[in-house]
CSV table of C-alpha atoms and ligand atoms in Angstrom, one decimal:
chain,number,residue,atom,x,y,z
A,1,MET,CA,17.5,0.7,-21.2
A,2,ASN,CA,13.8,0.0,-22.0
A,3,LEU,CA,11.5,-1.6,-19.5
A,4,LEU,CA,8.1,-3.3,-19.7
A,5,LEU,CA,6.0,-3.4,-16.5
A,6,ILE,CA,3.1,-5.8,-16.4
A,7,GLY,CA,0.0,-5.0,-14.2
A,8,SER,CA,-2.5,-2.3,-13.5
A,9,GLY,CA,-2.9,-1.9,-9.7
A,10,GLY,CA,-1.6,0.4,-7.0
A,11,ARG,CA,1.4,-1.9,-6.6
A,12,GLU,CA,2.3,-1.3,-10.2
A,13,HIS,CA,1.7,2.4,-10.0
A,14,ALA,CA,4.3,2.5,-7.1
A,15,LEU,CA,6.7,0.3,-9.1
A,16,ALA,CA,6.3,2.5,-12.2
A,17,TRP,CA,6.9,5.7,-10.1
A,18,LYS,CA,10.1,4.2,-8.6
A,19,LEU,CA,11.4,2.7,-11.9
A,20,ALA,CA,10.8,6.0,-13.7
A,21,GLN,CA,13.2,7.7,-11.3
A,22,SER,CA,16.1,5.6,-12.4
A,23,PRO,CA,18.6,7.4,-14.6
A,24,ARG,CA,19.1,4.0,-16.5
A,25,VAL,CA,15.6,4.0,-17.9
A,26,GLY,CA,15.1,5.1,-21.5
A,27,GLU,CA,11.5,4.1,-22.3
A,28,LEU,CA,9.2,2.6,-19.6
A,29,PHE,CA,6.1,0.8,-20.9
A,30,ALA,CA,3.3,-0.6,-18.8
A,31,ALA,CA,0.7,-3.1,-19.8
A,32,PRO,CA,-2.2,-2.6,-19.4
A,33,GLY,CA,-1.5,0.1,-16.7
A,34,ASN,CA,-4.0,2.7,-15.4
A,35,PRO,CA,-4.4,6.5,-15.5
A,36,GLY,CA,-2.0,6.9,-12.6
A,37,ILE,CA,0.7,4.7,-14.2
A,38,ALA,CA,0.2,6.7,-17.4
A,39,HIS,CA,1.9,9.7,-15.7
A,40,GLU,CA,5.1,7.5,-15.4
A,41,ALA,CA,5.0,5.1,-18.4
A,42,CYS,CA,3.7,4.7,-21.9
A,43,LEU,CA,0.7,2.4,-21.7
A,44,ALA,CA,0.5,-0.6,-24.0
A,45,ALA,CA,-2.7,-2.5,-24.7
A,46,LEU,CA,-1.1,-6.0,-24.2
A,47,ASP,CA,-2.8,-9.1,-22.8
A,48,PRO,CA,-0.2,-10.6,-20.4
A,49,TYR,CA,-1.5,-14.1,-21.1
A,50,ASP,CA,-0.9,-13.7,-24.9
A,51,PHE,CA,2.8,-14.7,-24.6
A,52,PRO,CA,3.7,-14.5,-28.3
A,53,ASN,CA,2.3,-11.0,-28.4
A,54,VAL,CA,4.2,-9.9,-25.3
A,55,ILE,CA,7.4,-11.3,-26.8
A,56,ARG,CA,6.7,-9.5,-30.1
A,57,PHE,CA,6.2,-6.3,-28.2
A,58,CYS,CA,9.5,-6.8,-26.3
A,59,ARG,CA,11.3,-7.3,-29.6
A,60,GLU,CA,9.8,-4.3,-31.4
A,61,ASN,CA,10.5,-2.0,-28.4
A,62,ALA,CA,14.0,-3.4,-27.5
A,63,ILE,CA,12.8,-4.2,-24.0
A,64,ASP,CA,15.8,-5.0,-21.7
A,65,LEU,CA,13.8,-6.1,-18.7
A,66,VAL,CA,10.2,-7.2,-18.1
A,67,VAL,CA,8.9,-6.6,-14.5
A,68,VAL,CA,5.9,-8.7,-13.7
A,69,GLY,CA,3.7,-7.2,-10.9
A,70,PRO,CA,0.9,-9.7,-10.3
A,71,GLU,CA,1.2,-13.4,-9.6
A,72,ALA,CA,-1.3,-14.8,-12.2
A,73,PRO,CA,0.8,-14.3,-15.3
A,74,LEU,CA,3.8,-15.9,-13.5
A,75,VAL,CA,1.7,-18.9,-12.4
A,76,ALA,CA,0.6,-19.2,-16.0
A,77,GLY,CA,4.3,-19.2,-17.2
A,78,LEU,CA,5.0,-15.7,-18.5
A,79,GLY,CA,8.5,-15.7,-16.9
A,80,ASP,CA,9.4,-19.0,-18.7
A,81,ALA,CA,8.1,-17.8,-22.1
A,82,LEU,CA,10.1,-14.6,-21.9
A,83,ARG,CA,13.3,-16.3,-20.6
A,84,ALA,CA,13.1,-18.9,-23.4
A,85,GLU,CA,13.4,-16.0,-25.8
A,86,GLY,CA,16.4,-14.5,-24.0
A,87,ILE,CA,14.4,-11.7,-22.5
A,88,ALA,CA,15.4,-10.7,-18.9
A,89,VAL,CA,12.4,-10.9,-16.5
A,90,PHE,CA,11.9,-10.0,-12.9
A,91,GLY,CA,9.6,-12.8,-11.7
A,92,PRO,CA,9.9,-16.5,-11.1
A,93,SER,CA,9.4,-19.5,-13.4
A,94,GLN,CA,6.0,-21.3,-13.4
A,95,ALA,CA,7.6,-24.1,-11.3
A,96,ALA,CA,8.9,-21.7,-8.6
A,97,ALA,CA,5.6,-19.7,-8.7
A,98,ALA,CA,3.9,-22.8,-7.3
A,99,LEU,CA,4.9,-21.3,-3.9
A,100,GLU,CA,1.9,-19.0,-4.4
A,101,GLY,CA,0.0,-21.2,-6.8
A,102,SER,CA,-0.3,-24.2,-4.4
A,103,LYS,CA,-0.5,-23.9,-0.6
A,104,GLY,CA,0.1,-27.7,-0.4
A,105,PHE,CA,3.3,-27.3,-2.4
A,106,THR,CA,4.6,-24.7,0.0
A,107,LYS,CA,3.6,-26.7,3.1
A,108,ASP,CA,5.5,-29.8,1.7
A,109,LEU,CA,8.5,-27.6,1.0
A,110,CYS,CA,8.4,-26.3,4.6
A,111,ALA,CA,8.3,-29.8,5.9
A,112,GLU,CA,11.3,-30.9,3.7
A,113,ALA,CA,13.4,-27.8,4.6
A,114,GLY,CA,12.4,-27.6,8.3
A,115,ILE,CA,10.8,-24.2,7.9
A,116,PRO,CA,8.6,-23.2,10.9
A,117,THR,CA,4.9,-23.2,9.8
A,118,ALA,CA,1.6,-24.4,11.2
A,119,ALA,CA,1.2,-28.2,11.3
A,120,TYR,CA,-1.0,-29.4,8.4
A,121,ARG,CA,-2.5,-32.1,6.3
A,122,ARG,CA,-3.5,-32.2,2.6
A,123,PHE,CA,-6.7,-33.7,1.3
A,124,ASP,CA,-8.1,-34.3,-2.2
A,125,GLU,CA,-11.6,-35.4,-1.3
A,126,ALA,CA,-14.2,-34.4,1.3
A,127,SER,CA,-14.8,-37.5,3.4
A,128,SER,CA,-11.3,-37.9,4.8
A,129,ALA,CA,-11.0,-34.1,5.3
A,130,ARG,CA,-14.2,-34.2,7.3
A,131,ALA,CA,-13.1,-37.1,9.3
A,132,TYR,CA,-9.8,-35.4,10.1
A,133,LEU,CA,-11.6,-32.2,11.2
A,134,ARG,CA,-13.8,-34.3,13.5
A,135,GLU,CA,-10.7,-35.8,15.0
A,136,VAL,CA,-8.8,-32.5,15.6
A,137,GLY,CA,-11.7,-30.1,16.2
A,138,ALA,CA,-11.8,-26.3,16.1
A,139,PRO,CA,-10.4,-23.7,16.0
A,140,ILE,CA,-8.7,-24.8,12.8
A,141,VAL,CA,-7.8,-23.3,9.4
A,142,VAL,CA,-9.2,-24.6,6.1
A,143,LYS,CA,-7.6,-23.4,2.8
A,144,ALA,CA,-8.3,-24.0,-0.8
A,145,ASP,CA,-5.0,-25.2,-2.3
A,146,GLY,CA,-4.9,-22.9,-5.3
A,147,ILE,CA,-5.3,-19.1,-5.9
A,148,ALA,CA,-8.8,-18.1,-4.8
A,149,ALA,CA,-8.6,-14.3,-4.9
A,150,GLY,CA,-7.9,-14.1,-1.2
A,151,LYS,CA,-11.2,-15.8,-0.4
A,152,GLY,CA,-10.0,-19.4,-0.1
A,153,VAL,CA,-9.0,-19.3,3.6
A,154,VAL,CA,-11.3,-19.8,6.6
A,155,VAL,CA,-10.0,-19.5,10.1
A,156,ALA,CA,-12.9,-21.6,11.6
A,157,GLN,CA,-13.8,-21.1,15.2
A,158,THR,CA,-16.2,-24.0,15.3
A,159,LEU,CA,-16.2,-27.5,13.8
A,160,ASP,CA,-19.4,-26.7,11.8
A,161,GLU,CA,-17.7,-23.7,10.2
A,162,ALA,CA,-14.7,-25.8,9.3
A,163,LEU,CA,-16.8,-28.6,7.8
A,164,ALA,CA,-18.8,-26.0,5.8
A,165,ALA,CA,-15.5,-24.6,4.4
A,166,VAL,CA,-14.3,-28.1,3.3
A,167,ASP,CA,-17.7,-28.7,1.6
A,168,ALA,CA,-17.5,-25.3,-0.1
A,169,CYS,CA,-14.1,-26.2,-1.6
A,170,PHE,CA,-15.0,-29.6,-2.8
A,171,ASP,CA,-18.4,-28.4,-4.1
A,172,GLY,CA,-16.5,-26.1,-6.4
A,173,ALA,CA,-16.8,-22.7,-4.7
A,174,PHE,CA,-13.2,-21.9,-5.9
A,175,GLY,CA,-13.2,-23.9,-9.0
A,176,GLU,CA,-9.9,-25.8,-9.7
A,177,ALA,CA,-8.3,-23.9,-6.7
A,178,GLY,CA,-10.5,-25.9,-4.3
A,179,ALA,CA,-9.9,-29.3,-5.8
A,180,GLU,CA,-7.4,-29.9,-3.0
A,181,VAL,CA,-7.6,-28.6,0.6
A,182,VAL,CA,-5.0,-27.9,3.2
A,183,ILE,CA,-6.1,-28.1,6.9
A,184,GLU,CA,-3.7,-26.5,9.3
A,185,ALA,CA,-3.4,-25.5,13.0
A,186,VAL,CA,-4.2,-21.9,14.0
A,187,LEU,CA,-1.1,-19.7,14.6
A,188,VAL,CA,-1.3,-17.0,17.3
A,189,GLY,CA,0.6,-13.8,17.2
A,190,GLU,CA,1.0,-10.6,15.2
A,191,GLU,CA,1.1,-10.8,11.4
A,192,ALA,CA,3.8,-9.1,9.2
A,193,SER,CA,4.8,-9.1,5.5
A,194,PHE,CA,8.4,-9.7,4.8
A,195,PHE,CA,10.1,-9.3,1.4
A,196,ALA,CA,13.3,-10.8,-0.1
A,197,ILE,CA,14.6,-10.2,-3.6
A,198,CYS,CA,16.1,-13.4,-5.0
A,199,ASP,CA,18.2,-14.3,-8.0
A,200,GLY,CA,18.0,-18.1,-7.8
A,201,THR,CA,20.8,-18.5,-5.2
A,202,THR,CA,21.1,-15.2,-3.3
A,203,ALA,CA,18.3,-13.7,-1.2
A,204,LEU,CA,18.5,-10.0,-0.3
A,205,PRO,CA,16.2,-8.8,2.5
A,206,PHE,CA,14.0,-6.1,1.0
A,207,GLY,CA,12.0,-4.6,3.9
A,208,ALA,CA,9.0,-5.4,6.0
A,209,ALA,CA,5.5,-4.0,6.3
A,210,GLN,CA,2.3,-4.7,8.0
A,211,ASP,CA,-1.1,-4.5,6.3
A,212,HIS,CA,-4.7,-4.5,7.5
A,213,LYS,CA,-6.6,-7.2,5.8
A,214,GLN,CA,-10.1,-6.6,7.3
A,215,VAL,CA,-12.4,-4.1,5.8
A,216,GLY,CA,-13.6,-2.4,9.1
A,217,ASP,CA,-12.0,-0.2,11.8
A,218,GLY,CA,-10.6,-2.2,14.7
A,219,ASP,CA,-9.7,-5.1,12.2
A,220,THR,CA,-13.4,-6.2,11.9
A,221,GLY,CA,-15.5,-7.5,9.1
A,222,PRO,CA,-14.6,-9.6,6.0
A,223,ASN,CA,-11.1,-9.9,4.7
A,224,THR,CA,-10.0,-7.8,1.7
A,225,GLY,CA,-6.8,-7.6,-0.4
A,226,GLY,CA,-5.6,-5.1,2.2
A,227,MET,CA,-7.0,-1.8,3.4
A,228,GLY,CA,-3.7,-0.1,4.3
A,229,ALA,CA,-0.1,-0.7,5.2
A,230,TYR,CA,2.9,0.8,6.9
A,231,SER,CA,6.6,0.2,6.9
A,232,PRO,CA,8.9,-0.4,8.7
A,233,ALA,CA,7.2,-3.1,10.8
A,234,PRO,CA,8.2,-2.2,14.4
A,235,ARG,CA,8.4,-5.9,15.5
A,236,ILE,CA,10.9,-6.8,12.7
A,237,ASP,CA,14.2,-5.4,14.1
A,238,ALA,CA,17.6,-6.6,12.9
A,239,ALA,CA,17.6,-9.7,15.1
A,240,MET,CA,14.1,-10.7,13.9
A,241,GLN,CA,15.1,-10.1,10.3
A,242,ALA,CA,18.2,-12.3,10.7
A,243,ARG,CA,15.9,-15.1,12.1
A,244,ILE,CA,13.5,-14.8,9.2
A,245,MET,CA,16.3,-14.9,6.6
A,246,ASP,CA,18.0,-17.9,8.3
A,247,GLU,CA,15.0,-20.0,9.3
A,248,ILE,CA,12.5,-19.2,6.4
A,249,ILE,CA,13.8,-17.4,3.4
A,250,ARG,CA,17.2,-19.0,2.8
A,251,PRO,CA,16.1,-22.6,3.4
A,252,THR,CA,13.3,-21.9,0.8
A,253,VAL,CA,15.7,-20.5,-1.8
A,254,THR,CA,18.2,-23.3,-1.2
A,255,THR,CA,15.7,-26.1,-1.4
A,256,LEU,CA,14.2,-24.7,-4.7
A,257,ALA,CA,17.7,-24.4,-6.2
A,258,GLU,CA,18.6,-27.9,-5.2
A,259,ARG,CA,15.3,-29.2,-6.8
A,260,GLY,CA,16.4,-27.5,-10.1
A,261,THR,CA,13.6,-24.9,-9.9
A,262,PRO,CA,15.4,-21.8,-8.6
A,263,PHE,CA,13.4,-18.9,-7.4
A,264,SER,CA,14.1,-15.5,-8.9
A,265,GLY,CA,11.9,-12.5,-8.2
A,266,VAL,CA,10.4,-11.2,-5.0
A,267,LEU,CA,9.5,-13.6,-2.3
A,268,PHE,CA,6.8,-12.2,-0.1
A,269,ALA,CA,6.5,-14.1,3.2
A,270,GLY,CA,3.3,-13.7,5.1
A,271,LEU,CA,4.4,-14.3,8.7
A,272,MET,CA,3.0,-14.9,12.1
A,273,LEU,CA,5.3,-13.6,14.8
A,274,THR,CA,4.5,-16.2,17.5
A,275,GLN,CA,5.9,-16.6,20.9
A,276,LYS,CA,8.2,-19.3,19.5
A,277,GLY,CA,9.4,-17.0,16.7
A,278,PRO,CA,8.5,-16.2,13.1
A,279,GLU,CA,6.4,-18.8,11.3
A,280,LEU,CA,5.4,-18.9,7.7
A,281,ILE,CA,1.6,-18.4,7.0
A,282,GLU,CA,2.0,-18.3,3.2
A,283,TYR,CA,4.2,-17.3,0.4
A,284,ASN,CA,3.4,-14.9,-2.5
A,285,VAL,CA,5.7,-14.6,-5.5
A,286,ARG,CA,5.0,-10.9,-6.0
A,287,PHE,CA,5.1,-7.7,-4.0
A,288,GLY,CA,2.2,-7.1,-1.6
A,289,ASP,CA,-0.4,-4.6,-2.4
A,290,PRO,CA,-0.5,-2.1,-0.6
A,291,GLU,CA,2.8,-3.1,1.0
A,292,CYS,CA,4.7,-2.3,-2.1
A,293,GLN,CA,3.5,1.3,-2.1
A,294,VAL,CA,5.0,1.9,1.3
A,295,LEU,CA,8.2,0.1,0.5
A,296,MET,CA,8.7,2.2,-2.7
A,297,LEU,CA,8.3,5.4,-0.7
A,298,ARG,CA,11.1,4.3,1.6
A,299,LEU,CA,13.5,2.8,-1.0
A,300,GLU,CA,16.5,5.1,-1.7
A,301,SER,CA,18.4,2.7,-4.0
A,302,ASP,CA,17.8,2.5,-7.8
A,303,LEU,CA,15.0,-0.1,-8.2
A,304,VAL,CA,16.1,-0.8,-11.8
A,305,GLU,CA,19.6,-1.9,-10.7
A,306,ILE,CA,18.1,-4.2,-8.0
A,307,LEU,CA,15.5,-5.9,-10.3
A,308,LEU,CA,18.0,-6.3,-13.2
A,309,ALA,CA,20.6,-7.8,-10.9
A,310,ALA,CA,17.9,-10.3,-9.7
A,311,ALA,CA,17.0,-11.2,-13.2
A,312,GLN,CA,20.7,-11.6,-14.2
A,313,GLY,CA,21.8,-13.6,-11.1
A,314,ARG,CA,24.1,-10.8,-9.7
A,315,LEU,CA,22.4,-10.0,-6.4
A,316,ASP,CA,25.5,-10.8,-4.4
A,317,SER,CA,27.0,-7.5,-5.5
A,318,VAL,CA,23.9,-5.4,-4.6
A,319,GLU,CA,23.2,-3.3,-1.5
A,320,VAL,CA,19.9,-1.7,-0.7
A,321,GLU,CA,19.5,1.7,1.0
A,322,TRP,CA,16.3,2.7,2.9
A,323,SER,CA,15.1,6.0,4.1
A,324,GLU,CA,15.0,6.4,7.9
A,325,GLU,CA,11.4,7.7,7.4
A,326,ALA,CA,8.3,5.7,7.9
A,327,ALA,CA,5.6,5.4,5.3
A,328,LEU,CA,1.9,4.6,5.6
A,329,ALA,CA,-0.8,4.0,2.9
A,330,VAL,CA,-4.6,4.2,3.3
A,331,VAL,CA,-6.7,2.4,0.7
A,332,LEU,CA,-9.8,4.3,-0.6
A,333,ALA,CA,-12.2,1.6,-1.8
A,334,ALA,CA,-15.6,1.8,-3.5
A,335,LYS,CA,-18.6,1.5,-1.1
A,336,GLY,CA,-19.7,-2.1,-0.9
A,337,TYR,CA,-16.1,-3.5,-1.3
A,338,PRO,CA,-15.2,-6.4,-0.8
A,339,GLY,CA,-18.8,-7.2,-1.9
A,340,ASP,CA,-20.6,-5.6,-4.8
A,341,TYR,CA,-19.7,-2.1,-5.7
A,342,GLN,CA,-20.4,0.5,-8.4
A,343,LYS,CA,-18.0,1.6,-11.1
A,344,GLY,CA,-17.8,4.9,-12.9
A,345,THR,CA,-18.2,7.4,-10.1
A,346,PRO,CA,-16.1,10.6,-10.4
A,347,ILE,CA,-13.0,11.2,-8.3
A,348,ASP,CA,-11.3,14.6,-7.8
A,349,GLY,CA,-8.7,16.2,-5.5
A,350,ILE,CA,-5.6,14.0,-6.2
A,351,GLU,CA,-3.5,17.1,-7.0
A,352,ALA,CA,-4.7,18.9,-3.8
A,353,ALA,CA,-3.8,15.8,-1.8
A,354,GLU,CA,-0.3,15.6,-3.4
A,355,ALA,CA,0.3,19.2,-2.6
A,356,LEU,CA,0.4,18.4,1.1
A,357,PRO,CA,3.7,17.6,2.7
A,358,GLY,CA,4.9,14.1,2.2
A,359,VAL,CA,1.7,12.8,0.5
A,360,LYS,CA,1.7,10.7,-2.6
A,361,VAL,CA,-1.4,9.1,-4.2
A,362,PHE,CA,-1.1,5.8,-6.1
A,363,GLN,CA,-3.9,4.8,-8.3
A,364,ALA,CA,-5.3,1.3,-8.4
A,365,GLY,CA,-8.8,0.7,-9.8
A,366,THR,CA,-9.2,3.9,-11.8
A,367,ALA,CA,-10.1,4.7,-15.3
A,368,SER,CA,-10.4,7.9,-17.3
A,369,LYS,CA,-13.8,8.7,-18.9
A,370,GLY,CA,-13.9,11.8,-21.1
A,371,GLY,CA,-11.0,13.3,-19.2
A,372,GLN,CA,-12.6,12.7,-15.8
A,373,LEU,CA,-11.0,10.2,-13.4
A,374,VAL,CA,-13.5,7.6,-12.3
A,375,ALA,CA,-13.5,4.5,-10.1
A,376,HIS,CA,-13.1,1.3,-11.9
A,377,GLY,CA,-12.5,-1.3,-9.2
A,378,GLY,CA,-12.9,-2.3,-5.6
A,379,ARG,CA,-9.7,-0.8,-4.2
A,380,VAL,CA,-9.3,2.5,-6.1
A,381,LEU,CA,-6.7,4.8,-4.6
A,382,ASN,CA,-3.8,4.5,-2.1
A,383,VAL,CA,-3.3,7.7,-0.3
A,384,ALA,CA,0.2,7.4,1.1
A,385,ALA,CA,2.6,9.6,3.1
A,386,VAL,CA,6.1,9.6,4.6
A,387,GLY,CA,6.9,11.0,8.0
A,388,ALA,CA,9.5,10.9,10.7
A,389,THR,CA,7.4,8.4,12.6
A,390,ILE,CA,4.5,6.1,11.6
A,391,ALA,CA,2.3,8.5,13.6
A,392,GLU,CA,3.4,11.4,11.5
A,393,ALA,CA,3.0,9.4,8.2
A,394,GLN,CA,-0.5,8.4,9.4
A,395,ALA,CA,-1.6,12.0,10.2
A,396,ARG,CA,-0.3,13.2,6.8
A,397,ALA,CA,-1.9,10.3,4.9
A,398,TYR,CA,-5.3,11.1,6.4
A,399,GLU,CA,-4.9,14.8,5.5
A,400,GLY,CA,-4.4,13.5,2.0
A,401,VAL,CA,-7.5,11.3,2.2
A,402,ASP,CA,-9.5,14.4,3.4
A,403,ALA,CA,-8.4,16.3,0.3
A,404,ILE,CA,-9.8,13.7,-2.1
A,405,ARG,CA,-13.4,14.2,-3.3
A,406,TRP,CA,-15.1,10.9,-4.1
A,407,ASP,CA,-18.6,10.5,-2.8
A,408,ASP,CA,-18.7,6.8,-3.4
A,409,GLY,CA,-15.4,6.0,-1.6
A,410,PHE,CA,-14.6,4.9,1.9
A,411,CYS,CA,-11.6,4.0,3.9
A,412,ARG,CA,-10.6,2.7,7.3
A,413,ARG,CA,-9.8,5.5,9.8
A,414,ASP,CA,-7.3,3.5,11.9
A,415,ILE,CA,-4.6,2.3,9.6
A,416,GLY,CA,-1.4,1.8,11.6
A,417,TRP,CA,-3.2,1.8,15.0
A,418,ARG,CA,-1.0,-1.0,16.5
A,419,ALA,CA,2.3,0.7,15.6
A,420,VAL,CA,1.0,4.2,16.6
A,421,GLY,CA,-0.1,2.9,19.9
A,422,ARG,CA,3.2,1.3,20.7
B,1,LIG,P1,-3.4,-16.6,3.5
B,1,LIG,O1,-4.2,-16.4,2.2
B,1,LIG,O2,-2.9,-18.0,3.6
B,1,LIG,O3,-2.4,-15.5,3.8
B,1,LIG,O4,-4.4,-16.5,4.7
B,1,LIG,C1,-5.2,-15.3,4.8
B,1,LIG,C2,-5.2,-14.9,6.2
B,1,LIG,O5,-5.8,-15.9,7.0
B,1,LIG,C3,-3.9,-14.6,6.8
B,1,LIG,O6,-3.4,-13.3,6.5
B,1,LIG,C4,-4.1,-14.8,8.3
B,1,LIG,O7,-4.8,-13.7,8.8
B,1,LIG,C5,-5.1,-16.0,8.3
B,1,LIG,N1,-4.5,-17.3,8.4
B,1,LIG,C6,-4.1,-18.1,7.5
B,1,LIG,N2,-3.5,-19.2,8.0
B,1,LIG,C7,-3.5,-19.1,9.3
B,1,LIG,C8,-3.1,-19.9,10.4
B,1,LIG,N3,-2.5,-21.0,10.2
B,1,LIG,N4,-3.3,-19.4,11.7
B,1,LIG,C9,-3.9,-18.2,11.9
B,1,LIG,N5,-4.3,-17.4,10.9
B,1,LIG,C10,-4.2,-17.8,9.6
B,2,LIG,N1,-1.7,-7.1,1.0
B,2,LIG,C1,-1.6,-8.5,0.9
B,2,LIG,C2,-1.3,-9.0,-0.4
B,2,LIG,O1,-0.9,-8.3,-1.3
B,2,LIG,O2,-1.5,-10.2,-0.6
């Protein structure tokens, strides 16, 4: 069968690498892809928001399944457009993608379904939001309702900080995404990323990981898209997984199905493991990046079978096998990220890194310029490794990092510290 993968990041490189291993795949296309993905798939210069053109491409290339990596095309309705044409797609409808597209939508769903999450209020104008903040005080969390490139959340330690965050939202700092604001209580505990593959009615647990959101060692500095990740997540044992499935994932899938907007695709729950148990921080309707990279290194089952079963509503007959090994990924980013950074600086040494035991390099923001691999984004490479323990995977991943020659790059040196110290 022929597949089309939408996206161009490290997550999609990992997906392409795993999809390409399936004996079921004839042609694998990726749009727009990147130089790393080009090793696994045939790149197509398709704009994922030009739905008619994506549909035409699928027809011309007899595509049997479209796998959508990032959330934005799903929130824009790519899944619906493809399904309306009878093309199988891994990824939710626009209506179900509101789980990521609107934090208020998700909070209301949690309230309706009794899903544990931080107490919250929604506001669509500044004065009542400010009045509420004065009433409850700090610490408190202020979130732009919509998708704000990971920058729309402020965990405010003081009332002034919280008030400033509300003003920034309503003054248009996040455009449309900030037209509504969610204010919620601070959750205390350890964060983890939990994944479930869904087909509208069945939800299949699909692994857990932990990432490091902050740019600096010791979890300091501004938040990023994620500077590294590891899997499994030591805190998510079988008992914890059962609680997450029972208390969070299944009620979500059931409620959306009952509303007539079933969720199919991957549900990524950002969790806080609190003293009371797991609580939902937020949902994403896509794989995490870099969490996906470590999951793919541990997945032993055929990814095509799983994603196709999800798209076709057959997940109840699927089982997923995982390696006993751990995996850890270190993000190499361009100096300056998550602020301003340069593009176009040369990168070498990927082959040398991949010659080391257990090491795999996934490319994210890269481009090819006259045959030379260059940086083309903020998060540029994921140097990942498997090992018998997280500590071994960590040591191998950093050996891989040290084999890469990229003067303009940097990484955190402590990815996995919490798990390794345990
Ligand atoms: P989000 O985009 O909603 O995942 O938020 C980004 C980050 O902000 C999360 O990964 C948490 O570290 C933090 N955060 C968000 N909501 C809360 C909360 N209610 N309590 C504590 N931390 C939070
Ligand atoms: N690594 C977190 C995310 O993908 O949102």
